[in-house]
Tab-separated table of C-alpha atoms in Angstrom:
chain	number	residue	atom	x	y	z
A	97	MET	CA	5.551	-14.881	37.922
A	98	ALA	CA	7.295	-15.826	34.682
A	99	ASP	CA	8.259	-19.440	34.124
A	100	PRO	CA	12.101	-19.590	34.380
A	101	ASN	CA	12.125	-22.524	31.957
A	102	LEU	CA	10.751	-20.372	29.140
A	103	LEU	CA	13.243	-18.512	26.982
A	104	ASP	CA	12.658	-14.760	26.835
A	105	THR	CA	12.869	-14.067	23.114
A	106	THR	CA	11.859	-10.396	23.301
A	107	ALA	CA	15.421	-9.056	23.292
A	108	THR	CA	16.515	-11.640	20.740
A	109	SER	CA	13.586	-10.838	18.432
A	110	THR	CA	14.205	-7.105	18.665
A	111	ALA	CA	17.934	-7.546	18.003
A	112	THR	CA	17.213	-9.892	15.095
A	113	ALA	CA	14.676	-7.479	13.602
A	114	THR	CA	17.112	-4.573	13.973
A	115	ALA	CA	19.962	-6.558	12.413
A	116	THR	CA	17.736	-7.758	9.585
A	117	ALA	CA	16.489	-4.230	8.908
A	118	ALA	CA	20.052	-2.891	8.877
A	119	ALA	CA	21.255	-5.657	6.573
A	120	THR	CA	18.402	-5.173	4.123
A	121	ALA	CA	18.097	-1.383	4.381
A	122	LEU	CA	17.935	0.301	1.028
A	123	PRO	CA	20.071	3.323	0.257
A	124	ALA	CA	18.449	6.726	0.463
A	125	VAL	CA	16.309	7.470	-2.559
A	126	PRO	CA	18.219	9.835	-4.851
A	127	ALA	CA	16.556	13.107	-5.875
A	128	ALA	CA	16.257	11.842	-9.463
A	129	GLN	CA	14.079	9.054	-8.095
A	130	THR	CA	11.305	11.544	-7.357
A	131	GLU	CA	10.558	11.909	-11.081
A	132	PHE	CA	10.242	8.147	-11.293
A	133	ASP	CA	8.051	8.100	-8.168
A	134	THR	CA	5.814	10.762	-9.710
A	135	ALA	CA	5.510	8.782	-12.951
A	136	MET	CA	4.606	5.607	-11.054
A	137	MET	CA	2.022	7.460	-8.958
A	138	ARG	CA	0.450	8.746	-12.186
A	139	LEU	CA	0.052	5.100	-13.223
A	140	ALA	CA	-1.587	4.401	-9.856
A	141	LEU	CA	-3.909	7.380	-10.431
A	142	ALA	CA	-4.918	5.866	-13.779
A	143	GLN	CA	-5.842	2.685	-11.885
A	144	ALA	CA	-7.893	4.792	-9.451
A	145	GLU	CA	-9.756	6.309	-12.409
A	146	ALA	CA	-10.539	2.767	-13.587
A	147	ALA	CA	-12.091	2.105	-10.172
A	148	ILE	CA	-14.470	5.025	-10.652
A	149	ALA	CA	-15.540	3.612	-14.010
A	150	VAL	CA	-16.856	0.470	-12.263
A	151	GLY	CA	-18.371	2.288	-9.279
A	152	GLU	CA	-15.584	1.598	-6.794
A	153	VAL	CA	-13.827	3.980	-4.411
A	154	PRO	CA	-10.955	5.454	-6.482
A	155	VAL	CA	-7.817	3.911	-5.068
A	156	GLY	CA	-5.197	2.539	-7.445
A	157	ALA	CA	-1.905	0.715	-6.990
A	158	VAL	CA	1.103	-0.264	-9.098
A	159	LEU	CA	3.937	-2.655	-8.197
A	160	VAL	CA	7.297	-2.224	-9.923
A	161	ASP	CA	10.695	-3.881	-9.749
A	162	GLY	CA	14.030	-2.117	-9.317
A	163	GLN	CA	14.316	-1.486	-13.067
A	164	GLY	CA	10.888	0.168	-13.202
A	165	GLN	CA	9.058	-2.714	-14.881
A	166	VAL	CA	5.409	-2.855	-13.825
A	167	LEU	CA	4.693	-6.338	-12.448
A	168	GLY	CA	1.224	-5.794	-10.997
A	169	THR	CA	-1.557	-3.236	-11.019
A	170	GLY	CA	-4.832	-2.984	-9.202
A	171	TYR	CA	-7.718	-0.822	-8.154
A	172	ASN	CA	-10.345	-1.236	-5.472
A	173	ARG	CA	-12.672	-4.132	-6.337
A	174	THR	CA	-14.387	-4.775	-3.008
A	175	ILE	CA	-17.909	-4.082	-4.296
A	176	ILE	CA	-17.746	-5.751	-7.708
A	177	ASP	CA	-15.879	-8.803	-6.370
A	178	HIS	CA	-17.915	-9.032	-3.142
A	179	ASP	CA	-14.563	-9.276	-1.380
A	180	PRO	CA	-13.617	-7.090	1.596
A	181	THR	CA	-9.934	-7.854	0.963
A	182	ALA	CA	-9.921	-6.635	-2.659
A	183	HIS	CA	-8.238	-3.324	-1.906
A	184	ALA	CA	-6.067	-1.882	-4.682
A	185	GLU	CA	-2.845	-2.869	-2.908
A	186	VAL	CA	-3.929	-6.487	-2.421
A	187	VAL	CA	-5.115	-6.763	-6.023
A	188	ALA	CA	-1.713	-5.482	-7.237
A	189	LEU	CA	0.164	-7.800	-4.842
A	190	ARG	CA	-1.800	-10.795	-6.118
A	191	ALA	CA	-1.086	-9.868	-9.744
A	192	ALA	CA	2.651	-9.461	-9.121
A	193	ALA	CA	2.844	-12.688	-7.090
A	194	ARG	CA	1.165	-14.597	-9.933
A	195	HIS	CA	3.482	-12.934	-12.466
A	196	LEU	CA	6.578	-13.958	-10.479
A	197	ASN	CA	5.181	-17.295	-9.246
A	198	ASN	CA	6.165	-16.303	-5.731
A	199	TYR	CA	4.344	-14.913	-2.723
A	200	ARG	CA	7.497	-13.100	-1.642
A	201	LEU	CA	8.164	-9.883	-3.550
A	202	PRO	CA	11.510	-8.586	-2.237
A	203	GLY	CA	13.002	-5.587	-3.970
A	204	LEU	CA	9.649	-4.390	-5.340
A	205	SER	CA	8.066	-0.998	-4.730
A	206	LEU	CA	4.337	-0.392	-4.429
A	207	TYR	CA	2.752	2.927	-5.356
A	208	VAL	CA	-0.769	3.544	-4.067
A	209	THR	CA	-2.924	6.653	-4.216
A	210	LEU	CA	-4.134	6.427	-0.587
A	211	GLU	CA	-2.260	5.615	2.609
A	212	PRO	CA	-2.640	1.866	3.205
A	213	CYS	CA	-4.870	0.392	5.913
A	214	VAL	CA	-3.769	-2.179	8.499
A	215	MET	CA	-4.872	-5.149	6.357
A	216	CYS	CA	-2.887	-3.932	3.352
A	217	MET	CA	0.130	-3.102	5.514
A	218	GLY	CA	0.134	-6.674	6.815
A	219	ALA	CA	-0.022	-8.076	3.294
A	220	MET	CA	2.793	-5.792	2.108
A	221	LEU	CA	5.019	-6.721	5.049
A	222	HIS	CA	4.380	-10.442	4.458
A	223	ALA	CA	5.259	-9.945	0.777
A	224	ARG	CA	8.582	-8.397	1.877
A	225	LEU	CA	8.265	-5.273	-0.282
A	226	ALA	CA	11.244	-2.932	-0.300
A	227	ARG	CA	9.232	0.317	-0.497
A	228	VAL	CA	5.680	1.554	-0.224
A	229	CYS	CA	4.937	5.004	-1.621
A	230	TYR	CA	1.519	6.570	-1.174
A	231	GLY	CA	-0.236	9.743	-2.235
A	232	ALA	CA	-2.956	11.083	0.068
A	233	THR	CA	-3.030	10.412	3.791
A	234	ASP	CA	-6.035	8.604	5.286
A	235	PRO	CA	-7.109	10.195	8.583
A	236	LYS	CA	-9.662	7.427	9.231
A	237	THR	CA	-7.797	4.160	8.581
A	238	GLY	CA	-4.240	5.090	7.557
A	239	ALA	CA	-1.646	2.701	8.955
A	240	CYS	CA	1.524	4.566	7.884
A	241	GLY	CA	1.251	7.181	10.614
A	242	SER	CA	-2.147	8.842	10.264
A	243	VAL	CA	-4.010	6.535	12.669
A	244	LEU	CA	-1.505	3.752	13.307
A	245	ASP	CA	2.131	3.393	12.331
A	246	VAL	CA	2.503	-0.311	11.622
A	247	GLY	CA	5.801	0.120	9.797
A	248	ALA	CA	7.408	1.647	12.892
A	249	VAL	CA	6.926	-1.479	15.027
A	250	PRO	CA	10.481	-2.774	15.536
A	251	GLN	CA	9.342	-6.272	16.578
A	252	LEU	CA	8.100	-7.049	13.075
A	253	ASN	CA	10.342	-9.515	11.281
A	254	HIS	CA	10.461	-7.448	8.094
A	255	GLN	CA	10.930	-3.732	7.677
A	256	THR	CA	9.739	-1.801	4.645
A	257	LEU	CA	10.485	1.816	3.729
A	258	PHE	CA	7.425	4.073	3.561
A	259	HIS	CA	7.182	7.391	1.758
A	260	GLY	CA	4.000	9.466	1.642
A	261	GLY	CA	2.808	12.595	-0.084
A	262	ILE	CA	3.673	11.715	-3.689
A	263	LEU	CA	1.091	13.609	-5.779
A	264	ALA	CA	-0.938	13.930	-2.568
A	265	GLU	CA	-3.098	16.744	-3.939
A	266	PRO	CA	-4.364	15.009	-7.100
A	267	CYS	CA	-4.777	11.733	-5.194
A	268	GLY	CA	-6.815	13.441	-2.486
A	269	ASP	CA	-8.797	15.510	-4.995
A	270	LEU	CA	-9.887	12.387	-6.864
A	271	LEU	CA	-11.249	10.873	-3.642
A	272	ARG	CA	-12.958	14.126	-2.587
A	273	ARG	CA	-14.645	14.512	-5.990
A	274	PHE	CA	-15.825	10.898	-5.890
A	275	PHE	CA	-17.374	11.180	-2.430
A	276	ARG	CA	-18.862	14.609	-3.171
A	277	ALA	CA	-20.597	13.179	-6.254
A	278	ARG	CA	-21.746	10.133	-4.279
A	279	ARG	CA	-23.275	12.356	-1.561
A	280	ARG	CA	-25.071	14.470	-4.195
A	281	LYS	CA	-26.481	11.330	-5.764
A	282	GLU	CA	-27.687	10.030	-2.369
A	283	ILE	CA	-29.379	13.351	-1.615
A	284	GLN	CA	-31.203	13.318	-4.973
A	285	THR	CA	-32.541	9.764	-4.572
């Protein structure tokens, strides 16, 4: 039996989250924005190519402000940094946070070549990003709807807009080529 002296904050939290999301909701992305989104995803793809050059899984990310200024970039660095948290998104978040001298990054948009995982989703929600745009879906660990849908949880105290499928084919192709080459190399050794 529930303790009657404890305040039930479930309804309050849900109402607060809904009100906060409505107050901070961004307007619909205009059609002209898609050209900008494509250009930013190409920058993220360039970061993914840099990951290949150092032997990392090719995932790249770019963080931009509302005027399109790049404030942080990153690519997977988990192997070379011996750091399981050094995913492209986290690397870009850290760079932008240092650039702005703030761990909160409201109004910024992150572009990443692969659907974010749960860890990265948590970091992006804590950073208070306005938008997250991704390329290829991740059927194994994707947390924007493929496996989990973290952004759809209404109890979270911050809501971020998510948009997938931007340059999905080239983003997915880069990953497929990388893993195909890696498997060939493993077979030969």
